[in-house]
Amino acid sequence: MVRFRPARDVRPALLALAFTLAPAFSAPAAEAETRRVTLAWPSDVGPLHPHGYAPNQMFAQAMVYEPLVSYQAGGGFAPCLAESWEISPDGRVYLFRLRKGVTFANGEPFDAAAVVANINAILADRPRHAWLGLARRLRAVEAVDPHTVRLTLSAPYQPTLHELSLPRPFRFIAPSQLSAPPGQFAPAGTGPWTLHETRPGEWAVFRRNPAYRGPAPAFDEAQVRIIPDANARAIAFETGEIDVIHGPSGLVSPDMFRRLAALPGVKARLSAPAVTLMFALNSGRGPTADRAVRRALGHAVDRDAIVASVLQGAGVRADALFAPAMSCAEVDLEPYRHDPQLARRLLDEAGWTLAPGARVRSRDGQPLQLDLAFTGDDPLEKMLAEIVQASLADIGVAARLVGEDRGAAEARQREGRFGMAFHRTWGAPYDPYAFMSAMRAPAHADYQAQSGLPDKAEIDAAITALLAAGDAAERETLCRRVLTRLHEEAIYLPLVHVADMSLAGPGVADAPFSPTAGEIPVRHFRPETR
């Protein structure tokens, strides 16, 4: 049995490290002394069910709910709601020993029965969560005793701890709320914050959770202002209406980030580049079903120019699907270098020719035109879509820009209604394993983009095998095989590996990043001392 149990002499230090990422409740200050930090987000936080997806926002779910284990920078795991765990030699059984004395915000006990109830609720809706390999493999969850839980898998699954640490769906709500009707549902978690009040389209207010077990967040309240427009977010920050802009690239444009970073009293940070911005190319419909077209698109775009003119320090060029820091990402692949002449030659050889005086190529009467879909309210996506559109026009490809709100853009991807769809990897700890697992789920852009490949079933089988492989060398081999195949078929047009951004205004001393993508560690934000 492989065991994780901190030794007695180092356990306090390890738990202190884990709980630096999870401060707890202290008695609230008087109203006049309440310390509030205000953030901005493009959309409402949602009803905040821990097992739900859109419109629930991951960062808000992670403020309220906790996992069994916490992902740590560098790839390890620390105790969270589980204080220790053991893994059977065959990799099929996980035994978690839970913290004692933990309660949900509504007073219900957190114990093995609560874990079993939550996980069974997830498994009852298994198809919805099938993008995660763990949801497919998990066969039983049992309470061994009031504070011990056993998970049994149908087959070994290497990323089990990774997926248990994600912001959703394997987090825990008070059991009474699992079946509460919508009008009576209350998001009662064990995390450092509770959702106090919301006004849809305007704001949501979070307060410290009085039942939380660890050190208190430095701020008493966190208000999330709903500001859909990126320029309006920037103005709100500049005028002091909000204190912090924190999260993925696109919350404000790179130019605006640099301008705001130069303001007096502003603390600006960029994370290490870990998320890849790209286009998924649909191999199952339209002109992009032709491999020669997909390869030509890869050679048409000048990634170095994008890095220099658009990102200016907020990212690096991307020649492959995952950032180099990701496990199994370092595959020796020939980049699609910027070469418009080669792109034109590939199209000519495939029969996509440019008639005299024409601006768009055609073959057998079919024009070489496609939809280029992106999220319309994301300034970085819009900027990159326009640059790529101009690059494609230069080789005789007509790209029609389709900018939609996030929900419509995601629906278009799920349904495969695109020639090119703006896409991004998810960052740690999703990448590479959870991201590759989702390639097998029809509700994802990756599945739709790969759907026209004759060996799609073999690619999915290789992904399934690598996720089960206990041997690291075998995983690397299978991962390399899948990534090489997708690269050869030009299913993705990687553009740049980008950083997350953090802007903290006067009054906020620090607004650091979380090791887990999609989380905003508001519990770590610190006010400036006066």
CSV table of C-alpha atoms in Angstrom, one decimal, residues 252-437:
chain,number,residue,atom,x,y,z
A,252,VAL,CA,-8.2,43.3,-19.9
A,253,SER,CA,-6.1,43.6,-23.1
A,254,PRO,CA,-2.3,43.3,-22.8
A,255,ASP,CA,-1.9,47.0,-23.7
A,256,MET,CA,-4.4,48.0,-21.0
A,257,PHE,CA,-2.6,45.7,-18.5
A,258,ARG,CA,0.6,47.5,-19.1
A,259,ARG,CA,-1.0,50.9,-18.8
A,260,LEU,CA,-2.8,50.0,-15.5
A,261,ALA,CA,0.4,48.4,-14.1
A,262,ALA,CA,2.2,51.8,-14.5
A,263,LEU,CA,-0.4,53.6,-12.3
A,264,PRO,CA,0.8,54.8,-8.9
A,265,GLY,CA,0.3,52.3,-6.1
A,266,VAL,CA,-0.6,49.4,-8.4
A,267,LYS,CA,1.1,46.0,-7.9
A,268,ALA,CA,1.2,44.0,-11.1
A,269,ARG,CA,2.0,40.4,-11.6
A,270,LEU,CA,2.2,37.9,-14.4
A,271,SER,CA,2.3,34.2,-13.8
A,272,ALA,CA,4.6,31.8,-15.7
A,273,PRO,CA,3.1,31.0,-19.1
A,274,ALA,CA,1.2,27.8,-18.7
A,275,VAL,CA,-2.0,28.0,-20.8
A,276,THR,CA,-1.9,27.7,-24.6
A,277,LEU,CA,-4.1,30.0,-26.8
A,278,MET,CA,-4.9,28.3,-30.1
A,279,PHE,CA,-7.5,27.5,-32.7
A,280,ALA,CA,-9.0,24.0,-32.9
A,281,LEU,CA,-9.4,23.1,-36.6
A,282,ASN,CA,-12.4,21.0,-37.5
A,283,SER,CA,-11.4,17.9,-39.3
A,284,GLY,CA,-15.0,16.8,-39.8
A,285,ARG,CA,-16.6,19.5,-41.8
A,286,GLY,CA,-15.9,22.1,-44.5
A,287,PRO,CA,-12.6,23.0,-46.0
A,288,THR,CA,-10.7,22.2,-42.8
A,289,ALA,CA,-11.6,18.5,-43.3
A,290,ASP,CA,-8.7,18.7,-45.8
A,291,ARG,CA,-5.4,18.0,-44.0
A,292,ALA,CA,-3.6,20.2,-46.6
A,293,VAL,CA,-5.7,23.1,-45.6
A,294,ARG,CA,-5.1,22.6,-41.9
A,295,ARG,CA,-1.3,22.4,-42.5
A,296,ALA,CA,-1.4,25.5,-44.7
A,297,LEU,CA,-3.2,27.4,-41.9
A,298,GLY,CA,-0.4,26.4,-39.5
A,299,HIS,CA,2.2,28.0,-41.8
A,300,ALA,CA,0.2,31.2,-42.5
A,301,VAL,CA,0.4,32.7,-39.0
A,302,ASP,CA,3.4,34.6,-37.7
A,303,ARG,CA,3.5,33.7,-34.0
A,304,ASP,CA,6.7,35.7,-33.3
A,305,ALA,CA,4.9,38.8,-34.5
A,306,ILE,CA,2.0,38.1,-32.2
A,307,VAL,CA,4.3,37.7,-29.2
A,308,ALA,CA,6.1,41.0,-30.0
A,309,SER,CA,3.2,43.2,-31.0
A,310,VAL,CA,0.4,41.9,-28.9
A,311,LEU,CA,1.7,40.1,-25.8
A,312,GLN,CA,4.8,42.2,-25.1
A,313,GLY,CA,6.1,40.0,-22.3
A,314,ALA,CA,2.8,38.4,-21.3
A,315,GLY,CA,3.6,35.1,-23.1
A,316,VAL,CA,5.8,33.2,-25.5
A,317,ARG,CA,5.2,31.6,-28.9
A,318,ALA,CA,3.6,28.2,-29.0
A,319,ASP,CA,4.6,25.5,-31.4
A,320,ALA,CA,2.9,22.7,-29.6
A,321,LEU,CA,-0.3,22.0,-27.8
A,322,PHE,CA,1.0,22.2,-24.2
A,323,ALA,CA,3.4,24.6,-22.5
A,324,PRO,CA,6.9,22.9,-22.1
A,325,ALA,CA,6.5,22.9,-18.3
A,326,MET,CA,3.7,20.4,-18.5
A,327,SER,CA,4.3,16.7,-17.9
A,328,CYS,CA,4.9,14.7,-21.2
A,329,ALA,CA,4.7,18.0,-23.2
A,330,GLU,CA,8.3,17.9,-24.4
A,331,VAL,CA,7.8,16.1,-27.7
A,332,ASP,CA,10.3,16.6,-30.5
A,333,LEU,CA,8.0,17.9,-33.2
A,334,GLU,CA,8.7,20.0,-36.3
A,335,PRO,CA,7.1,23.4,-35.7
A,336,TYR,CA,4.7,24.9,-38.3
A,337,ARG,CA,7.1,27.7,-39.0
A,338,HIS,CA,5.8,31.0,-40.5
A,339,ASP,CA,6.1,30.4,-44.3
A,340,PRO,CA,3.3,31.9,-46.4
A,341,GLN,CA,4.9,30.6,-49.6
A,342,LEU,CA,4.8,27.0,-48.3
A,343,ALA,CA,1.2,27.6,-47.2
A,344,ARG,CA,0.3,28.7,-50.8
A,345,ARG,CA,2.1,25.7,-52.3
A,346,LEU,CA,0.3,23.2,-50.1
A,347,LEU,CA,-3.0,24.7,-51.1
A,348,ASP,CA,-2.1,24.7,-54.8
A,349,GLU,CA,-1.0,21.1,-54.6
A,350,ALA,CA,-4.3,20.1,-53.0
A,351,GLY,CA,-6.3,21.8,-55.8
A,352,TRP,CA,-7.3,24.9,-53.9
A,353,THR,CA,-6.3,27.4,-56.5
A,354,LEU,CA,-6.6,31.2,-56.9
A,355,ALA,CA,-8.2,32.3,-60.1
A,356,PRO,CA,-6.9,35.4,-61.8
A,357,GLY,CA,-8.2,38.5,-60.1
A,358,ALA,CA,-9.8,36.4,-57.3
A,359,ARG,CA,-9.0,37.0,-53.6
A,360,VAL,CA,-10.4,33.6,-52.3
A,361,ARG,CA,-9.2,30.2,-53.4
A,362,SER,CA,-11.6,27.5,-54.5
A,363,ARG,CA,-11.7,23.9,-55.5
A,364,ASP,CA,-14.5,22.3,-57.7
A,365,GLY,CA,-16.5,25.4,-57.3
A,366,GLN,CA,-16.3,25.5,-53.5
A,367,PRO,CA,-14.7,28.6,-52.0
A,368,LEU,CA,-12.0,28.2,-49.4
A,369,GLN,CA,-13.9,30.0,-46.6
A,370,LEU,CA,-14.6,29.1,-43.1
A,371,ASP,CA,-16.0,30.4,-39.8
A,372,LEU,CA,-13.5,31.6,-37.2
A,373,ALA,CA,-15.3,31.5,-33.9
A,374,PHE,CA,-14.2,33.3,-30.7
A,375,THR,CA,-15.6,34.8,-27.5
A,376,GLY,CA,-16.7,38.3,-28.5
A,377,ASP,CA,-16.3,40.0,-25.1
A,378,ASP,CA,-12.7,38.8,-24.7
A,379,PRO,CA,-10.4,41.5,-26.1
A,380,LEU,CA,-7.4,39.2,-26.5
A,381,GLU,CA,-9.4,36.6,-28.4
A,382,LYS,CA,-10.8,39.3,-30.6
A,383,MET,CA,-7.4,40.8,-31.3
A,384,LEU,CA,-5.9,37.4,-32.1
A,385,ALA,CA,-8.8,36.4,-34.3
A,386,GLU,CA,-8.4,39.6,-36.4
A,387,ILE,CA,-4.7,39.0,-36.8
A,388,VAL,CA,-5.2,35.4,-37.9
A,389,GLN,CA,-8.0,36.5,-40.3
A,390,ALA,CA,-5.6,38.9,-42.0
A,391,SER,CA,-2.9,36.2,-42.2
A,392,LEU,CA,-5.3,33.7,-43.8
A,393,ALA,CA,-6.5,36.3,-46.3
A,394,ASP,CA,-2.9,36.7,-47.4
A,395,ILE,CA,-2.8,33.1,-48.6
A,396,GLY,CA,-6.3,33.2,-50.2
A,397,VAL,CA,-8.4,31.9,-47.3
A,398,ALA,CA,-11.6,33.8,-46.3
A,399,ALA,CA,-12.2,33.6,-42.5
A,400,ARG,CA,-15.6,35.0,-41.3
A,401,LEU,CA,-15.3,36.2,-37.8
A,402,VAL,CA,-18.0,34.9,-35.5
A,403,GLY,CA,-17.8,36.7,-32.1
A,404,GLU,CA,-20.4,35.5,-29.6
A,405,ASP,CA,-21.0,35.6,-25.8
A,406,ARG,CA,-19.2,32.9,-23.9
A,407,GLY,CA,-22.2,30.6,-23.6
A,408,ALA,CA,-23.0,30.7,-27.3
A,409,ALA,CA,-19.3,30.2,-28.2
A,410,GLU,CA,-19.1,27.2,-26.0
A,411,ALA,CA,-22.3,25.7,-27.5
A,412,ARG,CA,-20.8,26.2,-31.0
A,413,GLN,CA,-17.8,24.2,-29.9
A,414,ARG,CA,-19.8,21.4,-28.3
A,415,GLU,CA,-21.9,21.0,-31.4
A,416,GLY,CA,-18.9,21.3,-33.9
A,417,ARG,CA,-20.3,24.3,-35.7
A,418,PHE,CA,-17.0,25.8,-36.6
A,419,GLY,CA,-14.2,25.6,-39.1
A,420,MET,CA,-11.8,27.2,-36.6
A,421,ALA,CA,-12.7,27.8,-33.0
A,422,PHE,CA,-10.6,29.8,-30.5
A,423,HIS,CA,-9.6,27.4,-27.8
A,424,ARG,CA,-7.2,27.2,-24.9
A,425,THR,CA,-5.7,24.6,-22.7
A,426,TRP,CA,-6.7,24.7,-19.0
A,427,GLY,CA,-3.4,24.9,-17.1
A,428,ALA,CA,-2.3,22.9,-14.0
A,429,PRO,CA,-3.5,20.5,-12.7
A,430,TYR,CA,-5.8,19.9,-15.7
A,431,ASP,CA,-3.0,19.8,-18.3
A,432,PRO,CA,-2.1,17.5,-19.7
A,433,TYR,CA,-4.1,14.6,-18.4
A,434,ALA,CA,-7.6,16.0,-17.7
A,435,PHE,CA,-7.4,18.0,-21.0
A,436,MET,CA,-6.5,14.9,-22.9
A,437,SER,CA,-9.2,12.9,-21.1
